[in-house]
Amino acid sequence: DGYADIYADMHQWTPAVFYFNQPGGPVAAGGRQFTDLADQVLTGTATIPDGGKVPLGDWNPDTHGIGSVDWDNDGDKDLMEVTGAGYIFPMWENQGTGTFDNGGGELGFTYPAAWARAGRMPTGGREPLFFDLPPMDGLLDVLITARDNHPAYRTPTAMFRQETAANGDPLFVIDESTGVDLINDVACQHAVLIELTGDGVQ
């Protein structure tokens, strides 16, 4: 409707809120108010660490950063949450009807087995940064920053390239050829995209 809404995830297993910007409020005619409609607009199931599915109402993951971009190229913005503690990254696909369906368990984000620490696979990240990686095929790829210095879970920062699965859905596959592979006991919390060298490429 042209009015920006607010999605806020909460750290440490607290349910997210999704404030829709709606007509009303205490202001005179034309005023707006924000109403939390998360229970109504977030649909589907969640994928838990063992690969099982649970209803969204029973799932409050350890969420961190959010990205809001049109990663499936259908003309409306979708949402991605990056989680810790072993959860599969939620990918909220905007259905264009006011609802968002979680397809994160089917869209990839598998880390190499060689990145395991003490028998544990990488299990969490901090923030997504979307951009179209060269050769710039029109599909948004994503850098996942991560914390690689926590004794309970170790996840290197990594670059995931968007490909197209056999069924036509997006599929995010790790791309180690980019040189993004920070297996060096650091915490990379955030990332920004800027133009540094004067060649017009961010």
PDB file of C-alpha atoms in Angstrom:
ATOM      1  CA  ASP A   1       0.000   0.000   0.000  1.00  0.00           C
ATOM      2  CA  GLY A   2       3.033   2.296  -0.161  1.00  0.00           C
ATOM      3  CA  TYR A   3       3.447   2.546   3.632  1.00  0.00           C
ATOM      4  CA  ALA A   4       6.530   0.955   5.179  1.00  0.00           C
ATOM      5  CA  ASP A   5       5.989  -1.802   7.744  1.00  0.00           C
ATOM      6  CA  ILE A   6       8.381  -2.978  10.488  1.00  0.00           C
ATOM      7  CA  TYR A   7       9.703  -6.490  11.064  1.00  0.00           C
ATOM      8  CA  ALA A   8      11.731  -7.001  14.229  1.00  0.00           C
ATOM      9  CA  ASP A   9      13.250 -10.283  15.292  1.00  0.00           C
ATOM     10  CA  MET A  10      14.289 -10.776  18.884  1.00  0.00           C
ATOM     11  CA  HIS A  11      17.469 -12.302  20.236  1.00  0.00           C
ATOM     12  CA  GLN A  12      17.427 -15.307  22.549  1.00  0.00           C
ATOM     13  CA  TRP A  13      14.325 -17.213  21.521  1.00  0.00           C
ATOM     14  CA  THR A  14      11.781 -14.401  21.737  1.00  0.00           C
ATOM     15  CA  PRO A  15       9.012 -14.356  19.089  1.00  0.00           C
ATOM     16  CA  ALA A  16       9.371 -11.814  16.305  1.00  0.00           C
ATOM     17  CA  VAL A  17       6.954  -8.935  15.787  1.00  0.00           C
ATOM     18  CA  PHE A  18       5.692  -7.740  12.406  1.00  0.00           C
ATOM     19  CA  TYR A  19       4.143  -4.282  12.677  1.00  0.00           C
ATOM     20  CA  PHE A  20       1.909  -3.432   9.739  1.00  0.00           C
ATOM     21  CA  ASN A  21       1.472   0.274   9.031  1.00  0.00           C
ATOM     22  CA  GLN A  22      -2.287   0.719   8.907  1.00  0.00           C
ATOM     23  CA  PRO A  23      -4.830   3.552   8.801  1.00  0.00           C
ATOM     24  CA  GLY A  24      -6.016   4.833  12.170  1.00  0.00           C
ATOM     25  CA  GLY A  25      -4.380   5.902  15.371  1.00  0.00           C
ATOM     26  CA  PRO A  26      -4.993   8.959  17.571  1.00  0.00           C
ATOM     27  CA  VAL A  27      -4.096  11.429  14.837  1.00  0.00           C
ATOM     28  CA  ALA A  28      -6.855  13.099  12.800  1.00  0.00           C
ATOM     29  CA  ALA A  29      -8.003  11.735   9.427  1.00  0.00           C
ATOM     30  CA  GLY A  30      -5.090  10.212   7.563  1.00  0.00           C
ATOM     31  CA  GLY A  31      -3.312   9.046  10.734  1.00  0.00           C
ATOM     32  CA  ARG A  32      -1.438   5.747  10.878  1.00  0.00           C
ATOM     33  CA  GLN A  33      -0.948   3.061  13.515  1.00  0.00           C
ATOM     34  CA  PHE A  34       1.305  -0.006  13.755  1.00  0.00           C
ATOM     35  CA  THR A  35      -0.328  -3.355  14.564  1.00  0.00           C
ATOM     36  CA  ASP A  36       1.599  -6.568  15.224  1.00  0.00           C
ATOM     37  CA  LEU A  37       0.266  -9.185  12.787  1.00  0.00           C
ATOM     38  CA  ALA A  38       3.128 -11.705  13.038  1.00  0.00           C
ATOM     39  CA  ASP A  39       0.842 -14.565  14.072  1.00  0.00           C
ATOM     40  CA  GLN A  40      -1.346 -13.930  11.036  1.00  0.00           C
ATOM     41  CA  VAL A  41       1.160 -13.264   8.267  1.00  0.00           C
ATOM     42  CA  LEU A  42       4.101 -15.621   8.983  1.00  0.00           C
ATOM     43  CA  THR A  43       3.130 -19.042   7.658  1.00  0.00           C
ATOM     44  CA  GLY A  44       4.600 -22.478   7.032  1.00  0.00           C
ATOM     45  CA  THR A  45       6.836 -24.583   9.241  1.00  0.00           C
ATOM     46  CA  ALA A  46      10.322 -24.194  10.646  1.00  0.00           C
ATOM     47  CA  THR A  47      13.290 -26.493  10.063  1.00  0.00           C
ATOM     48  CA  ILE A  48      15.105 -27.388  13.285  1.00  0.00           C
ATOM     49  CA  PRO A  49      18.734 -28.578  13.578  1.00  0.00           C
ATOM     50  CA  ASP A  50      17.974 -32.296  13.202  1.00  0.00           C
ATOM     51  CA  GLY A  51      16.105 -31.608   9.955  1.00  0.00           C
ATOM     52  CA  GLY A  52      12.648 -31.995  11.455  1.00  0.00           C
ATOM     53  CA  LYS A  53       9.741 -29.607  10.981  1.00  0.00           C
ATOM     54  CA  VAL A  54       7.836 -27.811  13.724  1.00  0.00           C
ATOM     55  CA  PRO A  55       4.869 -25.404  13.629  1.00  0.00           C
ATOM     56  CA  LEU A  56       5.970 -21.785  13.735  1.00  0.00           C
ATOM     57  CA  GLY A  57       4.100 -21.245  16.985  1.00  0.00           C
ATOM     58  CA  ASP A  58       6.419 -23.735  18.695  1.00  0.00           C
ATOM     59  CA  TRP A  59       9.614 -22.242  17.285  1.00  0.00           C
ATOM     60  CA  ASN A  60      11.477 -19.263  18.689  1.00  0.00           C
ATOM     61  CA  PRO A  61      15.036 -19.475  17.352  1.00  0.00           C
ATOM     62  CA  ASP A  62      18.139 -17.592  18.400  1.00  0.00           C
ATOM     63  CA  THR A  63      17.716 -14.914  15.719  1.00  0.00           C
ATOM     64  CA  HIS A  64      20.285 -12.294  14.777  1.00  0.00           C
ATOM     65  CA  GLY A  65      20.465 -10.005  11.710  1.00  0.00           C
ATOM     66  CA  ILE A  66      17.804  -9.480   9.013  1.00  0.00           C
ATOM     67  CA  GLY A  67      17.912  -8.757   5.296  1.00  0.00           C
ATOM     68  CA  SER A  68      14.938  -7.334   3.381  1.00  0.00           C
ATOM     69  CA  VAL A  69      15.394  -7.722  -0.384  1.00  0.00           C
ATOM     70  CA  ASP A  70      13.617  -9.244  -3.367  1.00  0.00           C
ATOM     71  CA  TRP A  71      15.836 -12.325  -3.467  1.00  0.00           C
ATOM     72  CA  ASP A  72      13.398 -14.360  -5.595  1.00  0.00           C
ATOM     73  CA  ASN A  73      12.945 -11.617  -8.251  1.00  0.00           C
ATOM     74  CA  ASP A  74       9.148 -11.578  -8.198  1.00  0.00           C
ATOM     75  CA  GLY A  75       8.769  -7.849  -7.565  1.00  0.00           C
ATOM     76  CA  ASP A  76       8.229  -7.723  -3.800  1.00  0.00           C
ATOM     77  CA  LYS A  77      10.626  -7.697  -0.868  1.00  0.00           C
ATOM     78  CA  ASP A  78      11.251 -10.894   1.055  1.00  0.00           C
ATOM     79  CA  LEU A  79      12.920 -11.398   4.435  1.00  0.00           C
ATOM     80  CA  MET A  80      15.875 -13.434   5.610  1.00  0.00           C
ATOM     81  CA  GLU A  81      16.869 -13.971   9.228  1.00  0.00           C
ATOM     82  CA  VAL A  82      20.280 -15.266  10.234  1.00  0.00           C
ATOM     83  CA  THR A  83      20.229 -17.466  13.317  1.00  0.00           C
ATOM     84  CA  GLY A  84      22.622 -19.029  15.782  1.00  0.00           C
ATOM     85  CA  ALA A  85      22.463 -22.133  17.934  1.00  0.00           C
ATOM     86  CA  GLY A  86      22.068 -24.587  15.090  1.00  0.00           C
ATOM     87  CA  TYR A  87      18.865 -23.404  13.467  1.00  0.00           C
ATOM     88  CA  ILE A  88      18.236 -23.308   9.723  1.00  0.00           C
ATOM     89  CA  PHE A  89      18.147 -19.726   8.430  1.00  0.00           C
ATOM     90  CA  PRO A  90      14.507 -18.616   7.985  1.00  0.00           C
ATOM     91  CA  MET A  91      13.796 -17.316   4.466  1.00  0.00           C
ATOM     92  CA  TRP A  92      10.426 -15.571   4.471  1.00  0.00           C
ATOM     93  CA  GLU A  93       9.112 -15.470   0.916  1.00  0.00           C
ATOM     94  CA  ASN A  94       6.640 -12.639   0.315  1.00  0.00           C
ATOM     95  CA  GLN A  95       3.528 -14.210  -1.225  1.00  0.00           C
ATOM     96  CA  GLY A  96       2.239 -10.837  -2.431  1.00  0.00           C
ATOM     97  CA  THR A  97      -0.967 -11.281  -0.440  1.00  0.00           C
ATOM     98  CA  GLY A  98       0.199 -10.007   2.938  1.00  0.00           C
ATOM     99  CA  THR A  99       1.650 -13.345   4.072  1.00  0.00           C
ATOM    100  CA  PHE A 100       5.232 -14.629   4.223  1.00  0.00           C
ATOM    101  CA  ASP A 101       6.006 -18.345   3.914  1.00  0.00           C
ATOM    102  CA  ASN A 102       9.173 -19.773   5.463  1.00  0.00           C
ATOM    103  CA  GLY A 103      11.132 -21.824   2.929  1.00  0.00           C
ATOM    104  CA  GLY A 104      14.546 -21.674   4.573  1.00  0.00           C
ATOM    105  CA  GLY A 105      14.918 -25.415   5.000  1.00  0.00           C
ATOM    106  CA  GLU A 106      14.747 -25.996   1.245  1.00  0.00           C
ATOM    107  CA  LEU A 107      16.911 -23.150  -0.017  1.00  0.00           C
ATOM    108  CA  GLY A 108      20.406 -24.376   0.770  1.00  0.00           C
ATOM    109  CA  PHE A 109      22.961 -22.704   3.062  1.00  0.00           C
ATOM    110  CA  THR A 110      24.936 -25.897   3.659  1.00  0.00           C
ATOM    111  CA  TYR A 111      28.471 -25.445   5.013  1.00  0.00           C
ATOM    112  CA  PRO A 112      31.408 -27.686   3.957  1.00  0.00           C
ATOM    113  CA  ALA A 113      32.092 -30.666   6.207  1.00  0.00           C
ATOM    114  CA  ALA A 114      35.727 -29.527   6.390  1.00  0.00           C
ATOM    115  CA  TRP A 115      34.582 -26.484   8.364  1.00  0.00           C
ATOM    116  CA  ALA A 116      33.468 -28.603  11.330  1.00  0.00           C
ATOM    117  CA  ARG A 117      35.015 -27.868  14.739  1.00  0.00           C
ATOM    118  CA  ALA A 118      35.550 -30.667  17.261  1.00  0.00           C
ATOM    119  CA  GLY A 119      33.017 -32.792  15.420  1.00  0.00           C
ATOM    120  CA  ARG A 120      30.403 -30.023  15.218  1.00  0.00           C
ATOM    121  CA  MET A 121      29.214 -28.503  11.970  1.00  0.00           C
ATOM    122  CA  PRO A 122      28.984 -24.706  11.616  1.00  0.00           C
ATOM    123  CA  THR A 123      25.678 -23.774  13.162  1.00  0.00           C
ATOM    124  CA  GLY A 124      25.021 -20.069  13.120  1.00  0.00           C
ATOM    125  CA  GLY A 125      25.594 -16.634  11.660  1.00  0.00           C
ATOM    126  CA  ARG A 126      25.170 -12.970  12.460  1.00  0.00           C
ATOM    127  CA  GLU A 127      23.937 -10.927   9.468  1.00  0.00           C
ATOM    128  CA  PRO A 128      23.116 -11.266   5.741  1.00  0.00           C
ATOM    129  CA  LEU A 129      24.370  -8.838   3.094  1.00  0.00           C
ATOM    130  CA  PHE A 130      22.748  -9.313  -0.329  1.00  0.00           C
ATOM    131  CA  PHE A 131      24.301  -8.219  -3.629  1.00  0.00           C
ATOM    132  CA  ASP A 132      24.757  -9.573  -7.148  1.00  0.00           C
ATOM    133  CA  LEU A 133      28.200 -11.144  -7.237  1.00  0.00           C
ATOM    134  CA  PRO A 134      30.083 -11.101 -10.576  1.00  0.00           C
ATOM    135  CA  PRO A 135      29.359 -12.206 -13.259  1.00  0.00           C
ATOM    136  CA  MET A 136      26.191 -10.369 -12.169  1.00  0.00           C
ATOM    137  CA  ASP A 137      23.532 -12.734 -13.465  1.00  0.00           C
ATOM    138  CA  GLY A 138      20.608 -10.820 -11.945  1.00  0.00           C
ATOM    139  CA  LEU A 139      20.278 -13.227  -9.016  1.00  0.00           C
ATOM    140  CA  LEU A 140      21.060 -11.814  -5.573  1.00  0.00           C
ATOM    141  CA  ASP A 141      23.825 -13.645  -3.726  1.00  0.00           C
ATOM    142  CA  VAL A 142      24.462 -13.224  -0.003  1.00  0.00           C
ATOM    143  CA  LEU A 143      27.386 -12.861   2.372  1.00  0.00           C
ATOM    144  CA  ILE A 144      26.649 -14.387   5.792  1.00  0.00           C
ATOM    145  CA  THR A 145      28.788 -12.875   8.540  1.00  0.00           C
ATOM    146  CA  ALA A 146      29.372 -15.203  11.451  1.00  0.00           C
ATOM    147  CA  ARG A 147      31.031 -15.743  14.790  1.00  0.00           C
ATOM    148  CA  ASP A 148      33.981 -18.105  14.668  1.00  0.00           C
ATOM    149  CA  ASN A 149      35.301 -17.568  18.201  1.00  0.00           C
ATOM    150  CA  HIS A 150      32.550 -19.048  20.402  1.00  0.00           C
ATOM    151  CA  PRO A 151      33.301 -22.325  22.225  1.00  0.00           C
ATOM    152  CA  ALA A 152      29.796 -23.697  21.710  1.00  0.00           C
ATOM    153  CA  TYR A 153      29.511 -23.091  17.963  1.00  0.00           C
ATOM    154  CA  ARG A 154      32.018 -22.031  15.326  1.00  0.00           C
ATOM    155  CA  THR A 155      30.870 -20.630  11.985  1.00  0.00           C
ATOM    156  CA  PRO A 156      33.174 -18.954   9.471  1.00  0.00           C
ATOM    157  CA  THR A 157      31.883 -15.995   7.480  1.00  0.00           C
ATOM    158  CA  ALA A 158      30.921 -17.263   4.015  1.00  0.00           C
ATOM    159  CA  MET A 159      29.644 -16.236   0.592  1.00  0.00           C
ATOM    160  CA  PHE A 160      26.606 -18.034  -0.823  1.00  0.00           C
ATOM    161  CA  ARG A 161      25.828 -17.761  -4.532  1.00  0.00           C
ATOM    162  CA  GLN A 162      22.204 -17.966  -5.660  1.00  0.00           C
ATOM    163  CA  GLU A 163      21.521 -20.651  -8.229  1.00  0.00           C
ATOM    164  CA  THR A 164      18.277 -22.101  -9.580  1.00  0.00           C
ATOM    165  CA  ALA A 165      17.139 -25.517  -8.375  1.00  0.00           C
ATOM    166  CA  ALA A 166      15.669 -28.126 -10.724  1.00  0.00           C
ATOM    167  CA  ASN A 167      12.151 -27.114  -9.652  1.00  0.00           C
ATOM    168  CA  GLY A 168      12.838 -23.445 -10.468  1.00  0.00           C
ATOM    169  CA  ASP A 169      13.195 -22.302  -6.860  1.00  0.00           C
ATOM    170  CA  PRO A 170      16.179 -20.282  -5.618  1.00  0.00           C
ATOM    171  CA  LEU A 171      19.016 -22.331  -4.138  1.00  0.00           C
ATOM    172  CA  PHE A 172      21.920 -20.798  -2.182  1.00  0.00           C
ATOM    173  CA  VAL A 173      25.220 -22.666  -2.530  1.00  0.00           C
ATOM    174  CA  ILE A 174      28.448 -21.770  -0.764  1.00  0.00           C
ATOM    175  CA  ASP A 175      31.121 -20.335  -3.073  1.00  0.00           C
ATOM    176  CA  GLU A 176      34.612 -20.705  -1.672  1.00  0.00           C
ATOM    177  CA  SER A 177      36.160 -19.336  -4.886  1.00  0.00           C
ATOM    178  CA  THR A 178      35.428 -15.771  -3.759  1.00  0.00           C
ATOM    179  CA  GLY A 179      38.125 -15.922  -1.104  1.00  0.00           C
ATOM    180  CA  VAL A 180      35.623 -15.199   1.676  1.00  0.00           C
ATOM    181  CA  ASP A 181      36.520 -17.811   4.261  1.00  0.00           C
ATOM    182  CA  LEU A 182      37.430 -16.387   7.634  1.00  0.00           C
ATOM    183  CA  ILE A 183      38.378 -19.536   9.546  1.00  0.00           C
ATOM    184  CA  ASN A 184      40.563 -17.600  11.928  1.00  0.00           C
ATOM    185  CA  ASP A 185      38.886 -17.395  15.333  1.00  0.00           C
ATOM    186  CA  VAL A 186      37.254 -13.995  14.857  1.00  0.00           C
ATOM    187  CA  ALA A 187      33.748 -12.626  15.242  1.00  0.00           C
ATOM    188  CA  CYS A 188      32.509 -10.907  12.086  1.00  0.00           C
ATOM    189  CA  GLN A 189      29.243  -9.324  13.184  1.00  0.00           C
ATOM    190  CA  HIS A 190      28.311  -6.933  10.364  1.00  0.00           C
ATOM    191  CA  ALA A 191      29.172  -6.055   6.761  1.00  0.00           C
ATOM    192  CA  VAL A 192      28.604  -3.119   4.406  1.00  0.00           C
ATOM    193  CA  LEU A 193      28.957  -2.743   0.636  1.00  0.00           C
ATOM    194  CA  ILE A 194      30.851   0.340  -0.571  1.00  0.00           C
ATOM    195  CA  GLU A 195      32.946   1.488  -3.564  1.00  0.00           C
ATOM    196  CA  LEU A 196      36.620   1.507  -2.566  1.00  0.00           C
ATOM    197  CA  THR A 197      38.813   1.567  -5.662  1.00  0.00           C
ATOM    198  CA  GLY A 198      37.278   4.130  -8.029  1.00  0.00           C
ATOM    199  CA  ASP A 199      36.182   1.609 -10.657  1.00  0.00           C
ATOM    200  CA  GLY A 200      32.453   2.064 -10.025  1.00  0.00           C
ATOM    201  CA  VAL A 201      32.067  -1.448  -8.600  1.00  0.00           C
ATOM    202  CA  GLN A 202      30.969  -1.738  -4.988  1.00  0.00           C
TER     203      GLN A 202
END
